[in-house]
Amino acid sequence: MEDDFNDIVIEALEVFINHILYTRDVYPSQIFKKRRMYNTPVYTSIYPPLNTYIYNVFRILRELLKTRELECVQILLYKDDSKEYEKYNFKVLQMLENKVCEDEFLMEFEEQLRSSLYTLAERLKNLEKLPSDCKFKIQIYTTQAGFVRLSHNPHYQEFPWLRADLKNSEPRKSISLLPLTTLNTSKASKNCDTWKQY
């Protein structure tokens, strides 16, 4: 049951990331193919280099989910280290055990995913077009122990991660925003570090 839940979370993150990249025109629309997920039309990449990158990222995410050390996945649309266009945060927190048991076939969870996808699509379609120099990267929030364990695992040496230098970020005004949507989750550890993969 836990592996099934982890697979659903990974699949959902992949759908959301592809949807953002497609809707925000980070890549040409021709590299995406229309599919149905959660009874909803979505677009997923058919471009091998992008798919390889996403596959390698998700190998790490799956491992961190198993050990309950995955706090947040962040999609960053940017020009360079000093110019960020948009950030999308997916807080991945552990579900309460009794919530998982109550939703034996995870139907309620999938319904929430479908609703979240529609909400995101509605918000994205009204945003201004991004500049043509836009790039993207994925950052993850995990514990230091999780990072150390992965960095010493020989299975992940060919796809190394770097610690993000958040202290040298350009100071910004503090803006409080409501999330686009949420899924039922439980509290997780506040002891997080951020890691990035280009």
mmCIF file of C-alpha atoms in Angstrom:
data_model
loop_
_atom_site.group_PDB
_atom_site.id
_atom_site.type_symbol
_atom_site.label_atom_id
_atom_site.label_comp_id
_atom_site.label_asym_id
_atom_site.label_seq_id
_atom_site.Cartn_x
_atom_site.Cartn_y
_atom_site.Cartn_z
ATOM 1 C CA MET A 1 0.000 0.000 0.000
ATOM 2 C CA GLU A 2 2.812 2.413 0.889
ATOM 3 C CA ASP A 3 4.654 1.682 -2.378
ATOM 4 C CA ASP A 4 1.408 2.265 -4.274
ATOM 5 C CA PHE A 5 0.997 5.621 -2.541
ATOM 6 C CA ASN A 6 4.604 6.592 -3.332
ATOM 7 C CA ASP A 7 4.058 5.674 -6.994
ATOM 8 C CA ILE A 8 0.945 7.867 -7.122
ATOM 9 C CA VAL A 9 2.823 10.821 -5.599
ATOM 10 C CA ILE A 10 5.698 10.398 -8.073
ATOM 11 C CA GLU A 11 3.291 10.064 -10.997
ATOM 12 C CA ALA A 12 1.394 13.178 -9.855
ATOM 13 C CA LEU A 13 4.583 15.235 -9.547
ATOM 14 C CA GLU A 14 5.618 14.151 -13.035
ATOM 15 C CA VAL A 15 2.233 15.186 -14.437
ATOM 16 C CA PHE A 16 2.375 18.585 -12.712
ATOM 17 C CA ILE A 17 5.954 19.285 -13.842
ATOM 18 C CA ASN A 18 5.168 18.377 -17.457
ATOM 19 C CA HIS A 19 2.006 20.464 -17.313
ATOM 20 C CA ILE A 20 3.908 23.524 -16.079
ATOM 21 C CA LEU A 21 6.621 23.153 -18.725
ATOM 22 C CA TYR A 22 3.997 22.763 -21.459
ATOM 23 C CA THR A 23 1.643 25.533 -20.332
ATOM 24 C CA ARG A 24 4.426 28.046 -19.672
ATOM 25 C CA ASP A 25 6.086 27.314 -23.059
ATOM 26 C CA VAL A 26 9.454 26.486 -21.532
ATOM 27 C CA TYR A 27 9.829 23.970 -24.378
ATOM 28 C CA PRO A 28 8.106 23.933 -27.789
ATOM 29 C CA SER A 29 4.639 22.402 -27.689
ATOM 30 C CA GLN A 30 5.685 19.851 -30.354
ATOM 31 C CA ILE A 31 7.699 17.863 -27.808
ATOM 32 C CA PHE A 32 4.585 17.138 -25.730
ATOM 33 C CA LYS A 33 1.948 14.487 -26.318
ATOM 34 C CA LYS A 34 -1.619 14.640 -25.037
ATOM 35 C CA ARG A 35 -2.669 11.914 -22.571
ATOM 36 C CA ARG A 36 -5.368 11.370 -19.987
ATOM 37 C CA MET A 37 -4.475 11.185 -16.295
ATOM 38 C CA TYR A 38 -6.955 11.324 -13.430
ATOM 39 C CA ASN A 39 -9.664 11.560 -16.108
ATOM 40 C CA THR A 40 -8.097 14.848 -17.236
ATOM 41 C CA PRO A 41 -6.237 15.770 -20.449
ATOM 42 C CA VAL A 42 -2.555 16.428 -19.724
ATOM 43 C CA TYR A 43 0.581 16.903 -21.813
ATOM 44 C CA THR A 44 3.735 14.888 -21.236
ATOM 45 C CA SER A 45 7.140 15.214 -22.827
ATOM 46 C CA ILE A 46 8.254 12.888 -25.618
ATOM 47 C CA TYR A 47 11.679 14.593 -25.838
ATOM 48 C CA PRO A 48 14.356 12.063 -24.757
ATOM 49 C CA PRO A 49 16.850 14.483 -23.090
ATOM 50 C CA LEU A 50 14.103 16.082 -20.996
ATOM 51 C CA ASN A 51 12.612 12.678 -20.142
ATOM 52 C CA THR A 52 16.023 11.369 -19.066
ATOM 53 C CA TYR A 53 16.524 14.364 -16.776
ATOM 54 C CA ILE A 54 13.059 13.943 -15.241
ATOM 55 C CA TYR A 55 13.594 10.183 -14.869
ATOM 56 C CA ASN A 56 16.867 10.733 -12.971
ATOM 57 C CA VAL A 57 15.291 13.355 -10.713
ATOM 58 C CA PHE A 58 12.400 11.049 -9.922
ATOM 59 C CA ARG A 59 14.698 8.150 -9.019
ATOM 60 C CA ILE A 60 15.995 10.375 -6.207
ATOM 61 C CA LEU A 61 12.518 11.583 -5.238
ATOM 62 C CA ARG A 62 11.254 7.998 -5.010
ATOM 63 C CA GLU A 63 14.137 7.084 -2.709
ATOM 64 C CA LEU A 64 13.487 10.106 -0.462
ATOM 65 C CA LEU A 65 9.768 9.298 -0.365
ATOM 66 C CA LYS A 66 10.516 5.760 0.831
ATOM 67 C CA THR A 67 12.559 7.106 3.747
ATOM 68 C CA ARG A 68 10.086 9.964 4.390
ATOM 69 C CA GLU A 69 12.814 12.570 3.810
ATOM 70 C CA LEU A 70 11.208 14.403 0.876
ATOM 71 C CA GLU A 71 9.811 17.699 2.144
ATOM 72 C CA CYS A 72 9.268 19.780 -0.981
ATOM 73 C CA VAL A 73 9.883 19.725 -4.730
ATOM 74 C CA GLN A 74 10.407 23.124 -6.334
ATOM 75 C CA ILE A 75 10.217 23.903 -10.042
ATOM 76 C CA LEU A 76 12.162 27.069 -10.800
ATOM 77 C CA LEU A 77 11.724 28.948 -14.081
ATOM 78 C CA TYR A 78 14.639 31.353 -14.408
ATOM 79 C CA LYS A 79 17.112 33.182 -16.620
ATOM 80 C CA ASP A 80 20.205 32.897 -14.416
ATOM 81 C CA ASP A 81 21.059 32.799 -10.707
ATOM 82 C CA SER A 82 20.075 36.442 -10.264
ATOM 83 C CA LYS A 83 16.883 36.407 -12.327
ATOM 84 C CA GLU A 84 13.997 34.114 -11.408
ATOM 85 C CA TYR A 85 10.704 34.236 -13.277
ATOM 86 C CA GLU A 86 8.470 31.790 -11.407
ATOM 87 C CA LYS A 87 8.627 29.149 -8.667
ATOM 88 C CA TYR A 88 6.258 26.265 -8.109
ATOM 89 C CA ASN A 89 6.498 24.481 -4.767
ATOM 90 C CA PHE A 90 5.047 21.042 -4.183
ATOM 91 C CA LYS A 91 5.151 20.296 -0.487
ATOM 92 C CA VAL A 92 5.281 16.550 -0.167
ATOM 93 C CA LEU A 93 4.403 15.678 3.408
ATOM 94 C CA GLN A 94 3.587 12.304 4.881
ATOM 95 C CA MET A 95 -0.064 11.324 4.953
ATOM 96 C CA LEU A 96 -1.508 10.352 8.298
ATOM 97 C CA GLU A 97 -1.597 6.563 8.578
ATOM 98 C CA ASN A 98 -5.298 6.531 9.386
ATOM 99 C CA LYS A 99 -6.043 8.721 6.352
ATOM 100 C CA VAL A 100 -4.319 6.184 4.100
ATOM 101 C CA CYS A 101 -6.291 3.351 5.725
ATOM 102 C CA GLU A 102 -9.585 5.217 5.321
ATOM 103 C CA ASP A 103 -8.904 5.738 1.611
ATOM 104 C CA GLU A 104 -7.939 2.146 0.826
ATOM 105 C CA PHE A 105 -7.921 2.524 -2.964
ATOM 106 C CA LEU A 106 -6.623 6.140 -2.848
ATOM 107 C CA MET A 107 -9.680 7.290 -4.794
ATOM 108 C CA GLU A 108 -10.140 10.414 -2.669
ATOM 109 C CA PHE A 109 -6.452 11.247 -3.097
ATOM 110 C CA GLU A 110 -6.683 10.888 -6.891
ATOM 111 C CA GLU A 111 -9.797 13.081 -6.896
ATOM 112 C CA GLN A 112 -7.823 15.755 -5.045
ATOM 113 C CA LEU A 113 -5.039 15.444 -7.628
ATOM 114 C CA ARG A 114 -7.535 15.936 -10.457
ATOM 115 C CA SER A 115 -8.974 19.013 -8.746
ATOM 116 C CA SER A 116 -5.473 20.411 -8.142
ATOM 117 C CA LEU A 117 -4.552 19.930 -11.789
ATOM 118 C CA TYR A 118 -7.636 21.844 -12.944
ATOM 119 C CA THR A 119 -6.934 24.629 -10.449
ATOM 120 C CA LEU A 120 -3.337 24.924 -11.632
ATOM 121 C CA ALA A 121 -4.412 24.970 -15.296
ATOM 122 C CA GLU A 122 -6.869 27.782 -14.608
ATOM 123 C CA ARG A 123 -4.221 29.906 -12.886
ATOM 124 C CA LEU A 124 -1.486 29.321 -15.474
ATOM 125 C CA LYS A 125 -3.520 30.211 -18.533
ATOM 126 C CA ASN A 126 -3.837 33.846 -17.391
ATOM 127 C CA LEU A 127 -0.124 34.448 -16.773
ATOM 128 C CA GLU A 128 1.987 36.579 -19.100
ATOM 129 C CA LYS A 129 4.218 34.763 -21.585
ATOM 130 C CA LEU A 130 7.713 34.004 -20.318
ATOM 131 C CA PRO A 131 10.799 35.386 -22.130
ATOM 132 C CA SER A 132 12.440 33.091 -24.679
ATOM 133 C CA ASP A 133 15.578 32.782 -22.503
ATOM 134 C CA CYS A 134 13.652 30.940 -19.790
ATOM 135 C CA LYS A 135 15.259 27.775 -18.369
ATOM 136 C CA PHE A 136 14.070 25.458 -15.633
ATOM 137 C CA LYS A 137 15.572 23.421 -12.839
ATOM 138 C CA ILE A 138 14.276 21.219 -10.066
ATOM 139 C CA GLN A 139 15.218 21.811 -6.441
ATOM 140 C CA ILE A 140 14.284 19.504 -3.599
ATOM 141 C CA TYR A 141 13.995 20.102 0.110
ATOM 142 C CA THR A 142 15.218 17.214 2.216
ATOM 143 C CA THR A 143 17.073 16.587 5.445
ATOM 144 C CA GLN A 144 20.842 16.780 5.581
ATOM 145 C CA ALA A 145 20.894 13.094 6.540
ATOM 146 C CA GLY A 146 18.889 12.276 3.409
ATOM 147 C CA PHE A 147 21.317 14.173 1.205
ATOM 148 C CA VAL A 148 24.392 12.584 2.813
ATOM 149 C CA ARG A 149 22.898 9.107 2.452
ATOM 150 C CA LEU A 150 22.110 9.658 -1.236
ATOM 151 C CA SER A 151 25.458 11.282 -2.012
ATOM 152 C CA HIS A 152 27.235 8.186 -0.673
ATOM 153 C CA ASN A 153 24.996 5.719 -2.509
ATOM 154 C CA PRO A 154 26.861 4.375 -5.588
ATOM 155 C CA HIS A 155 23.551 3.987 -7.499
ATOM 156 C CA TYR A 156 23.152 7.791 -7.649
ATOM 157 C CA GLN A 157 26.735 8.898 -8.359
ATOM 158 C CA GLU A 158 26.128 9.451 -12.084
ATOM 159 C CA PHE A 159 23.474 12.103 -11.298
ATOM 160 C CA PRO A 160 24.933 14.204 -8.454
ATOM 161 C CA TRP A 161 23.101 16.985 -6.618
ATOM 162 C CA LEU A 162 24.529 20.230 -5.257
ATOM 163 C CA ARG A 163 23.483 22.119 -2.178
ATOM 164 C CA ALA A 164 21.612 25.278 -3.189
ATOM 165 C CA ASP A 165 23.224 28.495 -2.006
ATOM 166 C CA LEU A 166 20.127 30.198 -0.609
ATOM 167 C CA LYS A 167 22.104 32.656 1.561
ATOM 168 C CA ASN A 168 23.526 34.465 -1.477
ATOM 169 C CA SER A 169 20.118 34.923 -3.050
ATOM 170 C CA GLU A 170 19.139 38.455 -3.897
ATOM 171 C CA PRO A 171 17.071 39.947 -1.037
ATOM 172 C CA ARG A 172 13.427 40.281 -1.971
ATOM 173 C CA LYS A 173 10.330 41.795 -0.496
ATOM 174 C CA SER A 174 8.465 39.332 1.662
ATOM 175 C CA ILE A 175 5.212 38.395 -0.033
ATOM 176 C CA SER A 176 2.703 36.008 1.470
ATOM 177 C CA LEU A 177 0.618 34.018 -0.995
ATOM 178 C CA LEU A 178 -1.990 31.330 -0.572
ATOM 179 C CA PRO A 179 -1.283 27.971 -2.215
ATOM 180 C CA LEU A 180 -3.116 27.203 -5.433
ATOM 181 C CA THR A 181 -4.375 23.992 -3.960
ATOM 182 C CA THR A 182 -3.598 21.488 -1.239
ATOM 183 C CA LEU A 183 -3.848 17.747 -0.654
ATOM 184 C CA ASN A 184 -4.465 16.092 2.709
ATOM 185 C CA THR A 185 -1.095 15.492 4.348
ATOM 186 C CA SER A 186 0.457 15.307 7.798
ATOM 187 C CA LYS A 187 3.233 17.352 9.341
ATOM 188 C CA ALA A 188 6.837 16.525 8.511
ATOM 189 C CA SER A 189 10.186 17.515 9.968
ATOM 190 C CA LYS A 190 11.131 21.191 9.854
ATOM 191 C CA ASN A 191 14.862 20.364 9.666
ATOM 192 C CA CYS A 192 15.306 20.765 5.882
ATOM 193 C CA ASP A 193 18.026 21.665 3.451
ATOM 194 C CA THR A 194 17.584 22.507 -0.219
ATOM 195 C CA TRP A 195 19.340 20.658 -3.035
ATOM 196 C CA LYS A 196 19.226 21.363 -6.738
ATOM 197 C CA GLN A 197 19.805 19.546 -9.987
ATOM 198 C CA TYR A 198 20.424 21.331 -13.301
#
